[in-house]
PDB file of N, CA, C and O in Angstrom:
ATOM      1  N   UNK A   1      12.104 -10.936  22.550  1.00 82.00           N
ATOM      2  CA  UNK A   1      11.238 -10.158  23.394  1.00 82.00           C
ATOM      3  C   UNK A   1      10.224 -11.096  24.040  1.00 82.00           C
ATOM      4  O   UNK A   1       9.606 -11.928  23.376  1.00 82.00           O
ATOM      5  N   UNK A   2      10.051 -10.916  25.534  1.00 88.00           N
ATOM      6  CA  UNK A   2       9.075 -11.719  25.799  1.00 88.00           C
ATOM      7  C   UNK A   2       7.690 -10.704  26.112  1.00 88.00           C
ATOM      8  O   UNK A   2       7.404  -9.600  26.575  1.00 88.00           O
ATOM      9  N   UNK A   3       6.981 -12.093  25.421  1.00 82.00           N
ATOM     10  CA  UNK A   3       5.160 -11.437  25.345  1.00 82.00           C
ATOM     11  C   UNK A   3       4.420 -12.122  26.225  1.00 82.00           C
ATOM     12  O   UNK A   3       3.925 -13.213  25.942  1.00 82.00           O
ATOM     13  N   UNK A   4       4.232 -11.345  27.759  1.00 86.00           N
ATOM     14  CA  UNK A   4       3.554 -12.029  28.531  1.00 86.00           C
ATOM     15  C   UNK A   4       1.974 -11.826  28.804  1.00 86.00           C
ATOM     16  O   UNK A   4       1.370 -11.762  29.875  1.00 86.00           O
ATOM     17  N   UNK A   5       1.359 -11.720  27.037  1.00 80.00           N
ATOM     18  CA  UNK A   5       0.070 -12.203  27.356  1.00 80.00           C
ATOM     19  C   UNK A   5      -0.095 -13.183  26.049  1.00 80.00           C
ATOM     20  O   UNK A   5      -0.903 -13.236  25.121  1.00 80.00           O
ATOM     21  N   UNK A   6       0.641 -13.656  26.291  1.00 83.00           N
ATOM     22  CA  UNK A   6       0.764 -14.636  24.407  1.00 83.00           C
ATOM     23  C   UNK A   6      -0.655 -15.512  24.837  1.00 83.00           C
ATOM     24  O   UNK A   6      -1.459 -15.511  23.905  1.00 83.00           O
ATOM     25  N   UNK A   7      -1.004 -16.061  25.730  1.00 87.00           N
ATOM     26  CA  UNK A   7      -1.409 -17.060  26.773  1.00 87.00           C
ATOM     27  C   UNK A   7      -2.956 -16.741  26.331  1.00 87.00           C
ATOM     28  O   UNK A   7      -3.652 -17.606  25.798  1.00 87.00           O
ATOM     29  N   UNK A   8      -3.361 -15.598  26.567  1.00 83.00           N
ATOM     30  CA  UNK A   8      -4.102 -14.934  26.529  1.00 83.00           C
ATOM     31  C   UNK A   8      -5.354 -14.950  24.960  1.00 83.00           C
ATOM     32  O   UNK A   8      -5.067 -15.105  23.773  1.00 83.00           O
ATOM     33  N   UNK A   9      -6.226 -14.806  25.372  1.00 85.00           N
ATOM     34  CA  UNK A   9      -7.117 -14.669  24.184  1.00 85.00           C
ATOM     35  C   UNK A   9      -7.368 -13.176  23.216  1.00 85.00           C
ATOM     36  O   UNK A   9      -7.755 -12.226  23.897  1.00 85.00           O
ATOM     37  N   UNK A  10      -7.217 -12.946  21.984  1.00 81.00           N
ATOM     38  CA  UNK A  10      -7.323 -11.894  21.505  1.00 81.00           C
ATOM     39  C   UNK A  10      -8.842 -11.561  21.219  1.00 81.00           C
ATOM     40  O   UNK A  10      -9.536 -12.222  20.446  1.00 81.00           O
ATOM     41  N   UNK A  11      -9.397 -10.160  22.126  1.00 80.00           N
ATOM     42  CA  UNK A  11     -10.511  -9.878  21.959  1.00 80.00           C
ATOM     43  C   UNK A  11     -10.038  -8.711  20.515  1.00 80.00           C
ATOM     44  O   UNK A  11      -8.981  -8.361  19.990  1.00 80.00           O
ATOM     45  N   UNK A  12     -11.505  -8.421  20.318  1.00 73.00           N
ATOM     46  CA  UNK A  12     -11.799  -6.965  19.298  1.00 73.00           C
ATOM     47  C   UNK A  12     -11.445  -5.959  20.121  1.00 73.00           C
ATOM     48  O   UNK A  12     -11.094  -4.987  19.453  1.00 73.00           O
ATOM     49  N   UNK A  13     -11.377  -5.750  21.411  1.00 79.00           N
ATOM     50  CA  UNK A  13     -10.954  -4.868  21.897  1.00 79.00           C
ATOM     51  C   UNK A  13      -9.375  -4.559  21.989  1.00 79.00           C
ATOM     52  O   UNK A  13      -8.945  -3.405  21.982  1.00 79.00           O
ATOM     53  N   UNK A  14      -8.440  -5.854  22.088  1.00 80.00           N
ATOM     54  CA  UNK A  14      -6.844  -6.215  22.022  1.00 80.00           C
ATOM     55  C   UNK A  14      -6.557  -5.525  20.847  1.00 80.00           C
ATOM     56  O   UNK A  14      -7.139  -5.478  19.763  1.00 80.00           O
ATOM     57  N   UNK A  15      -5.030  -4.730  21.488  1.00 81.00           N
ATOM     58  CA  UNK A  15      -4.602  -3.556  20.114  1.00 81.00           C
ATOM     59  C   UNK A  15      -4.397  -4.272  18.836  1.00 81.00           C
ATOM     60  O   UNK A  15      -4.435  -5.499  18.931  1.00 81.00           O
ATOM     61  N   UNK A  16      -4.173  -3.740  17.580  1.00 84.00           N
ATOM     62  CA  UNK A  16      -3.759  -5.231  16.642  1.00 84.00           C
ATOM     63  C   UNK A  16      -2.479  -5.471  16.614  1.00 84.00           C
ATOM     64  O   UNK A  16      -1.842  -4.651  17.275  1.00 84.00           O
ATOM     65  N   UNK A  17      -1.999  -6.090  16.224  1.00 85.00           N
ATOM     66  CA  UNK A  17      -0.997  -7.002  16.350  1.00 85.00           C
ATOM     67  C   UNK A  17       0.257  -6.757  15.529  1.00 85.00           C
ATOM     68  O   UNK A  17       1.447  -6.885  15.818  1.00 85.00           O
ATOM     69  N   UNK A  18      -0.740  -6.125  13.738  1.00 91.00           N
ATOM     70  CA  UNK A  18       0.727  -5.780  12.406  1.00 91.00           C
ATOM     71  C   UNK A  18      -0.165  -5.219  11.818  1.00 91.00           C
ATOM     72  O   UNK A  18      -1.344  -5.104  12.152  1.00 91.00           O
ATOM     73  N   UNK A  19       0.554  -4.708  10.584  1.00 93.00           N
ATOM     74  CA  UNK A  19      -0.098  -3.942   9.351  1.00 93.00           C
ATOM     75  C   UNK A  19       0.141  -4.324   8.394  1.00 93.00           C
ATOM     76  O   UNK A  19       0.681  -5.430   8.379  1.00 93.00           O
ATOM     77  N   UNK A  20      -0.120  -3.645   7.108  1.00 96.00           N
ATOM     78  CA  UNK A  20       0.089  -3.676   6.254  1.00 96.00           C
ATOM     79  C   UNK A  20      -0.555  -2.532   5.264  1.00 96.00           C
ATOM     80  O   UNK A  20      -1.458  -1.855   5.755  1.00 96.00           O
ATOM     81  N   UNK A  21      -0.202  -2.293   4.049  1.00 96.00           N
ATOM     82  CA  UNK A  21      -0.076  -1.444   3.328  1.00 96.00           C
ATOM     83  C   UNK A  21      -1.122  -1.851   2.391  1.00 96.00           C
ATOM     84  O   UNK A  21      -1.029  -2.835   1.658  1.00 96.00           O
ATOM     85  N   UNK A  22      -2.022  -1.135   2.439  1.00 97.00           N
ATOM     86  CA  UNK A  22      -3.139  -0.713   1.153  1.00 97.00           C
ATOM     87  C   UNK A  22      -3.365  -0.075  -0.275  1.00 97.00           C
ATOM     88  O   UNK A  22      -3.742   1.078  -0.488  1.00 97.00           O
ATOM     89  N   UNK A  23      -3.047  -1.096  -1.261  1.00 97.00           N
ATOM     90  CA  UNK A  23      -2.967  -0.310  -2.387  1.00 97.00           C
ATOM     91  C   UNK A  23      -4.227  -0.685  -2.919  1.00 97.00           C
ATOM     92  O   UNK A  23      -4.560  -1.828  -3.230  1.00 97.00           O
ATOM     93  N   UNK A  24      -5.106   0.655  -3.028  1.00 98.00           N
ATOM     94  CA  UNK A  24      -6.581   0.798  -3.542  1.00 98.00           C
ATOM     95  C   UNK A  24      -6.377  -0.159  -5.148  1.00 98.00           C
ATOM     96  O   UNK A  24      -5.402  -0.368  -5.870  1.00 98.00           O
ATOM     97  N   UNK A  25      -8.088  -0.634  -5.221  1.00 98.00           N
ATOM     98  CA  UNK A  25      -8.368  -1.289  -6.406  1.00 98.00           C
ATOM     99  C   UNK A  25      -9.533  -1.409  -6.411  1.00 98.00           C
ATOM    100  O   UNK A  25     -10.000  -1.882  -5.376  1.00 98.00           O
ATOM    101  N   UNK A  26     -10.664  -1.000  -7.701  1.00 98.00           N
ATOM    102  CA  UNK A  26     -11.419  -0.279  -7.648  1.00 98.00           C
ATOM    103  C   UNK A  26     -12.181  -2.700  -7.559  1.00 98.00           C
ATOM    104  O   UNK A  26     -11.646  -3.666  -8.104  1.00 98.00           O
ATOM    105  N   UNK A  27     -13.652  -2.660  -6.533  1.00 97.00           N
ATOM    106  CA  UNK A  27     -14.025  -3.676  -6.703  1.00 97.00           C
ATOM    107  C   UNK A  27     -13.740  -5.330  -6.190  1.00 97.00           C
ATOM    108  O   UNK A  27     -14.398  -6.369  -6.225  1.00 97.00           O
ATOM    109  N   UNK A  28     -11.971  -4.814  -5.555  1.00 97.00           N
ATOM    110  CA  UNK A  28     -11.140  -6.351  -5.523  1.00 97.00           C
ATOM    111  C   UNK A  28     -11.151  -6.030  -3.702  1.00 97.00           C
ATOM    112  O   UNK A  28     -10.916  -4.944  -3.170  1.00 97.00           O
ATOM    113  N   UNK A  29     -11.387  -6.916  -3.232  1.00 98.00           N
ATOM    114  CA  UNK A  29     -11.703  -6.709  -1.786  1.00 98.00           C
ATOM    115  C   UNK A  29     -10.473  -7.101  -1.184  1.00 98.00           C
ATOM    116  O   UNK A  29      -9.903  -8.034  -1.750  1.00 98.00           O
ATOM    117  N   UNK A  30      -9.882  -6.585  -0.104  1.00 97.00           N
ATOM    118  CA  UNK A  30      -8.577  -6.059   0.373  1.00 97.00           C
ATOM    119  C   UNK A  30      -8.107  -7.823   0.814  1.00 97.00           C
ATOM    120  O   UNK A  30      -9.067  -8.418   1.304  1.00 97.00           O
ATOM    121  N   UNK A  31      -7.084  -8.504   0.728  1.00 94.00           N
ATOM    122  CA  UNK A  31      -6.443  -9.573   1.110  1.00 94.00           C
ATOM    123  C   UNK A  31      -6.965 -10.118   2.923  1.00 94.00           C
ATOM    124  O   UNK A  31      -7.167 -11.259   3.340  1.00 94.00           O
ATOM    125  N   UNK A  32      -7.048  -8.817   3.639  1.00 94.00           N
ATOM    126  CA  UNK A  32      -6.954  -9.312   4.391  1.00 94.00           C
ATOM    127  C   UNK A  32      -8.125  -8.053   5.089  1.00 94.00           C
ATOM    128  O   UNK A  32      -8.316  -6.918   4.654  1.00 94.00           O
ATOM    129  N   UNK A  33      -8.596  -8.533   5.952  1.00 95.00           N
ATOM    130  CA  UNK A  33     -10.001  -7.669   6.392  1.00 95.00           C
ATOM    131  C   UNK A  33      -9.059  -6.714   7.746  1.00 95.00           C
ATOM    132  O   UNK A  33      -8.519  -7.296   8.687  1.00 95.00           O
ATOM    133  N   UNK A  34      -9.039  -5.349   7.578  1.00 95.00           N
ATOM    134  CA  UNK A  34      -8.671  -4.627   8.846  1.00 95.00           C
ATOM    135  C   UNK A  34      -9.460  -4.725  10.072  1.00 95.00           C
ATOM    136  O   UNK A  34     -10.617  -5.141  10.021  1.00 95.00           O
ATOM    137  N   UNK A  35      -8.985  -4.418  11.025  1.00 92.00           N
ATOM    138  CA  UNK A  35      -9.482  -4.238  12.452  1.00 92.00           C
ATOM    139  C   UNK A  35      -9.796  -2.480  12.115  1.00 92.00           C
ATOM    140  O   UNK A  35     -10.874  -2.107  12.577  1.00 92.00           O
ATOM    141  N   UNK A  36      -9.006  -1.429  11.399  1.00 94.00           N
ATOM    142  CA  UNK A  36      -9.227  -0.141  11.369  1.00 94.00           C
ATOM    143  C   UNK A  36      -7.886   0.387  10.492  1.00 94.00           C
ATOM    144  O   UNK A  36      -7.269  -0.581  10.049  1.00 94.00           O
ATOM    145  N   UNK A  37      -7.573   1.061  10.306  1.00 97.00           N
ATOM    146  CA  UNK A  37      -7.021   1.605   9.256  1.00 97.00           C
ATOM    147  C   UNK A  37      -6.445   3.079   9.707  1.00 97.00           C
ATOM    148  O   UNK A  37      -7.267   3.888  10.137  1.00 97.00           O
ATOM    149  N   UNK A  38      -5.119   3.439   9.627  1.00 97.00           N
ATOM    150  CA  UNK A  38      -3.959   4.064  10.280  1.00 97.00           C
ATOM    151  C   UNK A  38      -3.930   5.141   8.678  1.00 97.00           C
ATOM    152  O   UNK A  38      -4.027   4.515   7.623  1.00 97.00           O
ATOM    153  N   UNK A  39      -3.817   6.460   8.615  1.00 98.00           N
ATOM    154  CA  UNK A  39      -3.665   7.075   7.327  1.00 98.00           C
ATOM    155  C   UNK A  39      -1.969   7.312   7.796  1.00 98.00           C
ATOM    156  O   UNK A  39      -1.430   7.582   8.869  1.00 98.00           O
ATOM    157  N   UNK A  40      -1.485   7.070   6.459  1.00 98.00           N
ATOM    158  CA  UNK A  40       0.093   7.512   6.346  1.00 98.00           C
ATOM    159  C   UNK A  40      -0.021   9.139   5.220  1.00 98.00           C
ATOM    160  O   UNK A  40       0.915   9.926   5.365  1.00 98.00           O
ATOM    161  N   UNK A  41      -0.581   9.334   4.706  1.00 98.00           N
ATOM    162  CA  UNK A  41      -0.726  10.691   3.818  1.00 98.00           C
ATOM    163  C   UNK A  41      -2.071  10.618   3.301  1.00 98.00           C
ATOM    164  O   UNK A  41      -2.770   9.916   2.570  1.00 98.00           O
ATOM    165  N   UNK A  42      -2.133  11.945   4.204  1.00 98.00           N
ATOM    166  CA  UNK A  42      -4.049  12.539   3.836  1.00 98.00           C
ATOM    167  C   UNK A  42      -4.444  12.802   2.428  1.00 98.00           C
ATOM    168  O   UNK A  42      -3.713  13.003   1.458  1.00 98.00           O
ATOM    169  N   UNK A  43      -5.356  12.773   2.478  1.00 98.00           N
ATOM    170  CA  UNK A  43      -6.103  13.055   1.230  1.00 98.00           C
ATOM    171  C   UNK A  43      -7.402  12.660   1.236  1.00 98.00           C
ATOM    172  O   UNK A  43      -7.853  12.768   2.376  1.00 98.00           O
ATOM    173  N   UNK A  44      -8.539  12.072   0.126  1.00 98.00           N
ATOM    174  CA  UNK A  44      -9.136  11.729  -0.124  1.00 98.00           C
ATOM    175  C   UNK A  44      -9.544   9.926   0.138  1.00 98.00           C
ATOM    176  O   UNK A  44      -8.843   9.156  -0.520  1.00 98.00           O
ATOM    177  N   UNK A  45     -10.450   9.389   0.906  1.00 98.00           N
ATOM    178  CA  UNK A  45     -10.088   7.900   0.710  1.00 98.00           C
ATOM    179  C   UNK A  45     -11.524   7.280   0.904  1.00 98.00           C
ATOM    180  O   UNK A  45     -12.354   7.614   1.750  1.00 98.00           O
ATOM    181  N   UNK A  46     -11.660   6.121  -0.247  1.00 98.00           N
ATOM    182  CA  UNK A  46     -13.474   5.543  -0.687  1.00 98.00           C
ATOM    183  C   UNK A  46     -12.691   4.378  -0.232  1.00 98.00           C
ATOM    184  O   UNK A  46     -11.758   3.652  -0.575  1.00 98.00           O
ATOM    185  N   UNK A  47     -13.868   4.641   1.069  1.00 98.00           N
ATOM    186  CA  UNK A  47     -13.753   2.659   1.441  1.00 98.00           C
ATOM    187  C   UNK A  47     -15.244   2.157   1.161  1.00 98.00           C
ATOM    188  O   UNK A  47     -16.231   2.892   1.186  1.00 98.00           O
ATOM    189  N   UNK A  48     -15.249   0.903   0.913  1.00 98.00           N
ATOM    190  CA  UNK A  48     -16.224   0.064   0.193  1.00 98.00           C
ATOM    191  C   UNK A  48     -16.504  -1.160   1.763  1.00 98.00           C
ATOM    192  O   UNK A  48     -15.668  -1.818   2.383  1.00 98.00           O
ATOM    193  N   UNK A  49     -17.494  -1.083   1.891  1.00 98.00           N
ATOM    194  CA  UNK A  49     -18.707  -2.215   2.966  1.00 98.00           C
ATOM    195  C   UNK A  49     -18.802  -2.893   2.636  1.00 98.00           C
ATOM    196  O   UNK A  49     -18.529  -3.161   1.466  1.00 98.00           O
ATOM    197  N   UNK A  50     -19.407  -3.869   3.734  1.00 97.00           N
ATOM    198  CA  UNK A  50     -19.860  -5.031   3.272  1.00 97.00           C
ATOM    199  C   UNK A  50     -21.247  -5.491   2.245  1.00 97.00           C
ATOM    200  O   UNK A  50     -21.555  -6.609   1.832  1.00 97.00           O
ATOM    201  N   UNK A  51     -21.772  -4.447   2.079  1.00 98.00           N
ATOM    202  CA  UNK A  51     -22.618  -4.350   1.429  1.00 98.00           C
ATOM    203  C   UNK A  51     -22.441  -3.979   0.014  1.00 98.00           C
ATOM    204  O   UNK A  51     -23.270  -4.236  -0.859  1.00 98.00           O
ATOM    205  N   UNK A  52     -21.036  -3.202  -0.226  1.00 97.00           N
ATOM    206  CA  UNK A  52     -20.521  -2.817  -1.329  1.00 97.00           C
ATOM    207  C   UNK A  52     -20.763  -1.280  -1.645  1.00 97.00           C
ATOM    208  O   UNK A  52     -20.459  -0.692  -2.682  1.00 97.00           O
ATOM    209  N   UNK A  53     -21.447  -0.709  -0.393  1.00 98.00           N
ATOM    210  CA  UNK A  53     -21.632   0.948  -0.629  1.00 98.00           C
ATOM    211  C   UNK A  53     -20.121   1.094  -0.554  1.00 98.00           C
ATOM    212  O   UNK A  53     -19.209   0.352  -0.188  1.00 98.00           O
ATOM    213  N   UNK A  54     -20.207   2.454  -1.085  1.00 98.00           N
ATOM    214  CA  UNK A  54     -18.639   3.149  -1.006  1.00 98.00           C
ATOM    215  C   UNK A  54     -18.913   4.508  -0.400  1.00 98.00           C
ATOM    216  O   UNK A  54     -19.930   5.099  -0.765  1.00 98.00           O
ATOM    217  N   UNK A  55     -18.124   5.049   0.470  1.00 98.00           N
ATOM    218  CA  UNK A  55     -18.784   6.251   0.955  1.00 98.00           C
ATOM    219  C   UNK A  55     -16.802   6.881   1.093  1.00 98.00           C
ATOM    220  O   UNK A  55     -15.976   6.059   1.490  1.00 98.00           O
ATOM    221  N   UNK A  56     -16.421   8.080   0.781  1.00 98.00           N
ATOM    222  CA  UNK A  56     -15.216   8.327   0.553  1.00 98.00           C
ATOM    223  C   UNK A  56     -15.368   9.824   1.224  1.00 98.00           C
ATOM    224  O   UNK A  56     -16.117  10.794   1.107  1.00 98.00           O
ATOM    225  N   UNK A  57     -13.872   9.324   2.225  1.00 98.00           N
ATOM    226  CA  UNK A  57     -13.854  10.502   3.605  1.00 98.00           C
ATOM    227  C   UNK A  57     -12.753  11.687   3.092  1.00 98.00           C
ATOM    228  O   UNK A  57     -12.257  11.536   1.975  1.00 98.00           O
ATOM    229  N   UNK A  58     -12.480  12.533   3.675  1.00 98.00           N
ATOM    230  CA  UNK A  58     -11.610  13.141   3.678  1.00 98.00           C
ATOM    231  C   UNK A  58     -10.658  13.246   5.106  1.00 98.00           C
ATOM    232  O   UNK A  58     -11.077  13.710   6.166  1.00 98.00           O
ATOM    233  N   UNK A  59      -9.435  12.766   4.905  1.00 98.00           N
ATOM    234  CA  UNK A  59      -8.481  12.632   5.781  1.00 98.00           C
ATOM    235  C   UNK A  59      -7.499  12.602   5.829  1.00 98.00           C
ATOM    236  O   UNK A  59      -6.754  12.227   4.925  1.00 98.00           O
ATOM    237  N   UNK A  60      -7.098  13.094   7.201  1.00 98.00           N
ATOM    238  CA  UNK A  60      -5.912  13.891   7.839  1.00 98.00           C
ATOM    239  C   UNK A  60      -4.344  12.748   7.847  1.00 98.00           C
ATOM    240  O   UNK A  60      -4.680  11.600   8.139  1.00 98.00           O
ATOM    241  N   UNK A  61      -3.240  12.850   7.660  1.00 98.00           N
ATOM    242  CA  UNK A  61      -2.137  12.285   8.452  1.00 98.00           C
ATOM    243  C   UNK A  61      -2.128  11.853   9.663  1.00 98.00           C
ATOM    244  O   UNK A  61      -2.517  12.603  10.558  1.00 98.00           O
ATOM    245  N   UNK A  62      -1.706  10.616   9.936  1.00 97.00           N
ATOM    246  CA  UNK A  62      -1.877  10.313  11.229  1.00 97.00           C
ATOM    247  C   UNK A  62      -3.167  10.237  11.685  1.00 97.00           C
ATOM    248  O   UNK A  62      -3.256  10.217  12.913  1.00 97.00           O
ATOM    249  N   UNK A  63      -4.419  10.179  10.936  1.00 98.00           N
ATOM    250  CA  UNK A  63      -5.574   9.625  11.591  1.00 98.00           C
ATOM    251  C   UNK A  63      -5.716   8.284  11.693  1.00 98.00           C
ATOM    252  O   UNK A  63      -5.051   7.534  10.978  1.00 98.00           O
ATOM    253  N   UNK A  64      -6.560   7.850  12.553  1.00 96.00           N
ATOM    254  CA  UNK A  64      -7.116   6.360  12.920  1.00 96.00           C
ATOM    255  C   UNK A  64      -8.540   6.416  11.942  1.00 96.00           C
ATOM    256  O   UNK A  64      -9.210   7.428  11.733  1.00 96.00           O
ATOM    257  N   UNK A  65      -8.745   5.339  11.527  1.00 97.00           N
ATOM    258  CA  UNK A  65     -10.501   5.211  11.322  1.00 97.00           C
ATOM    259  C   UNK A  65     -10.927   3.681  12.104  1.00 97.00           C
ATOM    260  O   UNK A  65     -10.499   2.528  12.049  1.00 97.00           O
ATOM    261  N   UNK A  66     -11.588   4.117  12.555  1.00 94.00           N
ATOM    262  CA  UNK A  66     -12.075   2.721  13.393  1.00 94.00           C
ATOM    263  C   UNK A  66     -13.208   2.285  12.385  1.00 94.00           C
ATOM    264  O   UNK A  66     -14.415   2.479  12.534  1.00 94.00           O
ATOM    265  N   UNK A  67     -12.568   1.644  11.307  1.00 95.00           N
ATOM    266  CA  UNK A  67     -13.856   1.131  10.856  1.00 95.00           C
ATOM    267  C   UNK A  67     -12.848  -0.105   9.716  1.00 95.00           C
ATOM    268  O   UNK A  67     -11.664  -0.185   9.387  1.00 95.00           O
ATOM    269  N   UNK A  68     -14.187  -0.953   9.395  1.00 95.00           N
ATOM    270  CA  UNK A  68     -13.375  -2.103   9.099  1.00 95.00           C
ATOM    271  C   UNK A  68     -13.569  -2.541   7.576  1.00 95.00           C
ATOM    272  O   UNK A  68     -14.346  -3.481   7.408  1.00 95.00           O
ATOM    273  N   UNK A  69     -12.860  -1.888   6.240  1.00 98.00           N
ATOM    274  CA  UNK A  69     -13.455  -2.046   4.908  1.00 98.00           C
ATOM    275  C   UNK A  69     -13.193  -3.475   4.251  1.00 98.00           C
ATOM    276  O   UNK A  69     -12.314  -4.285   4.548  1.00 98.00           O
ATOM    277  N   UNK A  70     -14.129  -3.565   3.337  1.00 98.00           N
ATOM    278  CA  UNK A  70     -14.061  -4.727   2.727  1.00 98.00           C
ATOM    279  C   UNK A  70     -13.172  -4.268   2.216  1.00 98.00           C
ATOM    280  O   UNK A  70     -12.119  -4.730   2.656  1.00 98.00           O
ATOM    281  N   UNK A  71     -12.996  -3.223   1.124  1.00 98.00           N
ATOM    282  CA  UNK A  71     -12.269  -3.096  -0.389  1.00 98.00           C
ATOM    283  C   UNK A  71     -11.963  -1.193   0.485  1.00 98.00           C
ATOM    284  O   UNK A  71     -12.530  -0.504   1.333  1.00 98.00           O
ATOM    285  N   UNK A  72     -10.685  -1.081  -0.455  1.00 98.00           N
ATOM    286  CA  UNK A  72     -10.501   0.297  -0.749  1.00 98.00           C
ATOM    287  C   UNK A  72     -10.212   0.937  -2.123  1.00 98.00           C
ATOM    288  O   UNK A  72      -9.139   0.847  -2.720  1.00 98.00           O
ATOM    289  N   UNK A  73     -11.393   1.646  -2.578  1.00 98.00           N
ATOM    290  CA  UNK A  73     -11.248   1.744  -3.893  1.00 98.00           C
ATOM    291  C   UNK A  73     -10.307   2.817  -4.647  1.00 98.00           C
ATOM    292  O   UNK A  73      -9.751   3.683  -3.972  1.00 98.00           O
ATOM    293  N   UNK A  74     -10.172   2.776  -5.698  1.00 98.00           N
ATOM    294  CA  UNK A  74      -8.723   3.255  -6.528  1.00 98.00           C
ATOM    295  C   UNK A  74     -10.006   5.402  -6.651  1.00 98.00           C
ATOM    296  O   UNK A  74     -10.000   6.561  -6.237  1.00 98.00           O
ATOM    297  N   UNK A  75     -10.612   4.637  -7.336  1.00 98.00           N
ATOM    298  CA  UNK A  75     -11.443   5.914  -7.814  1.00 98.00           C
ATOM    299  C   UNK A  75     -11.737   6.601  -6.546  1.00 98.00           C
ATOM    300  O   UNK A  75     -12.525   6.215  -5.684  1.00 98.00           O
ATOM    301  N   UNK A  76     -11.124   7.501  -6.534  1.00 98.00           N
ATOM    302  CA  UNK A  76     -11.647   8.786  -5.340  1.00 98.00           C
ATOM    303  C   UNK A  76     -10.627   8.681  -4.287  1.00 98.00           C
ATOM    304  O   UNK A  76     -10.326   9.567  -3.487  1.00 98.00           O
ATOM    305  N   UNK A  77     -10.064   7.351  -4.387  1.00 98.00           N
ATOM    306  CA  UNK A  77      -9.070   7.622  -2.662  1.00 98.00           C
ATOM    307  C   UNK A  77      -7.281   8.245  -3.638  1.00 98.00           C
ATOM    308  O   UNK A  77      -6.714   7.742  -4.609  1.00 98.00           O
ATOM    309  N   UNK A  78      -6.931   9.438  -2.820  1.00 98.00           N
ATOM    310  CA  UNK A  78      -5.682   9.810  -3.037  1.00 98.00           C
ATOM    311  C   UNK A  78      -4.502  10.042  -1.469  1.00 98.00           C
ATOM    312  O   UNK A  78      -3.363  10.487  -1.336  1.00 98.00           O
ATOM    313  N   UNK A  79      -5.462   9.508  -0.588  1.00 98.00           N
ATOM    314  CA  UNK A  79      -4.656   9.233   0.413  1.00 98.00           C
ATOM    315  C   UNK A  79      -3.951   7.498   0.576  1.00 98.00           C
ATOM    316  O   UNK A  79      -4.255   6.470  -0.030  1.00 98.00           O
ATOM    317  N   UNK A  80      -2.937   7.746   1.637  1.00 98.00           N
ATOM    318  CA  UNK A  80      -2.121   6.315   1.430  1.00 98.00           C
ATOM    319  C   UNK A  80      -2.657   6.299   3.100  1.00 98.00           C
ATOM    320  O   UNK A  80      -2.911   7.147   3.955  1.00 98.00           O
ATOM    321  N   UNK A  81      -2.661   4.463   2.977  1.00 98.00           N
ATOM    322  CA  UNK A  81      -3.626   3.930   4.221  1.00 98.00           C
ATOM    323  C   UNK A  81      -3.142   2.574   4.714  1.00 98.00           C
ATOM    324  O   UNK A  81      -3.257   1.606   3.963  1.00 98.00           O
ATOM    325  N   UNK A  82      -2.473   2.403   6.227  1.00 98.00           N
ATOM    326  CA  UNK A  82      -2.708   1.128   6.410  1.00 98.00           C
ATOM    327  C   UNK A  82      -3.716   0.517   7.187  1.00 98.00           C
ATOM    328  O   UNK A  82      -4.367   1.054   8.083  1.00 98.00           O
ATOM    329  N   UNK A  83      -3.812  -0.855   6.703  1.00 97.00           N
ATOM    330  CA  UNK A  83      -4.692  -1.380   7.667  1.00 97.00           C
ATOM    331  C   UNK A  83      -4.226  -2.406   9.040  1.00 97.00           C
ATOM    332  O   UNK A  83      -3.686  -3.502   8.890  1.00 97.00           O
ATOM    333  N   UNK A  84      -4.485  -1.931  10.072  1.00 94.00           N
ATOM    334  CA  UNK A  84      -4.045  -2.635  10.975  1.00 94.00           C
ATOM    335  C   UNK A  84      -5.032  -4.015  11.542  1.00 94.00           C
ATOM    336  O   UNK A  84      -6.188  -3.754  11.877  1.00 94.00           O
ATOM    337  N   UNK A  85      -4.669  -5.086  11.611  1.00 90.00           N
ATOM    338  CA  UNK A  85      -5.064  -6.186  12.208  1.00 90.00           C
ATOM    339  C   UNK A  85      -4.323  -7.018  13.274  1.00 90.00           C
ATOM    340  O   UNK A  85      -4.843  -8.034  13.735  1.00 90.00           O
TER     341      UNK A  85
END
């Protein structure tokens, strides 16, 4: 496939690129830092800051969260989540 903005600089605004799959752990900060986070099955989900607050949403299938967690913790999240970067 050709990618004709390879050339190009990736802003924060540029869609991301891949994903990957989030398996919560209560404290252990995620491998790789998201750009935002794609829900694959709703439920319950505690994402953890940079500060280390945890504040835990309730959410839908197929939502976006535009927000970027350090950690996603085990305690309280029962939804499945990727993070896109």
């Amino acid at each position: 496939m050709t990618d004709q903005y390879r050339t190009y600089a990736r802003g924060l605004e540029s869609p991301a690129q891949q994903h990957f799959l989030i398996v919560p752990a209560d404290g252990v900060d995620l491998p790789d830092r998201p750009r935002m986070l794609r829900v694959l099955t709703g439920g319950d989900l505690s994402m953890r800051d940079i500060n280390g607050v945890v504040v835990t949403l309730t959410v839908l299938a197929c939502e976006t969260i535009y927000f970027s967690p350090v950690g996603i913790e085990a305690t309280g999240t029962t939804a499945t989540v990727v993070g896109w970067v």
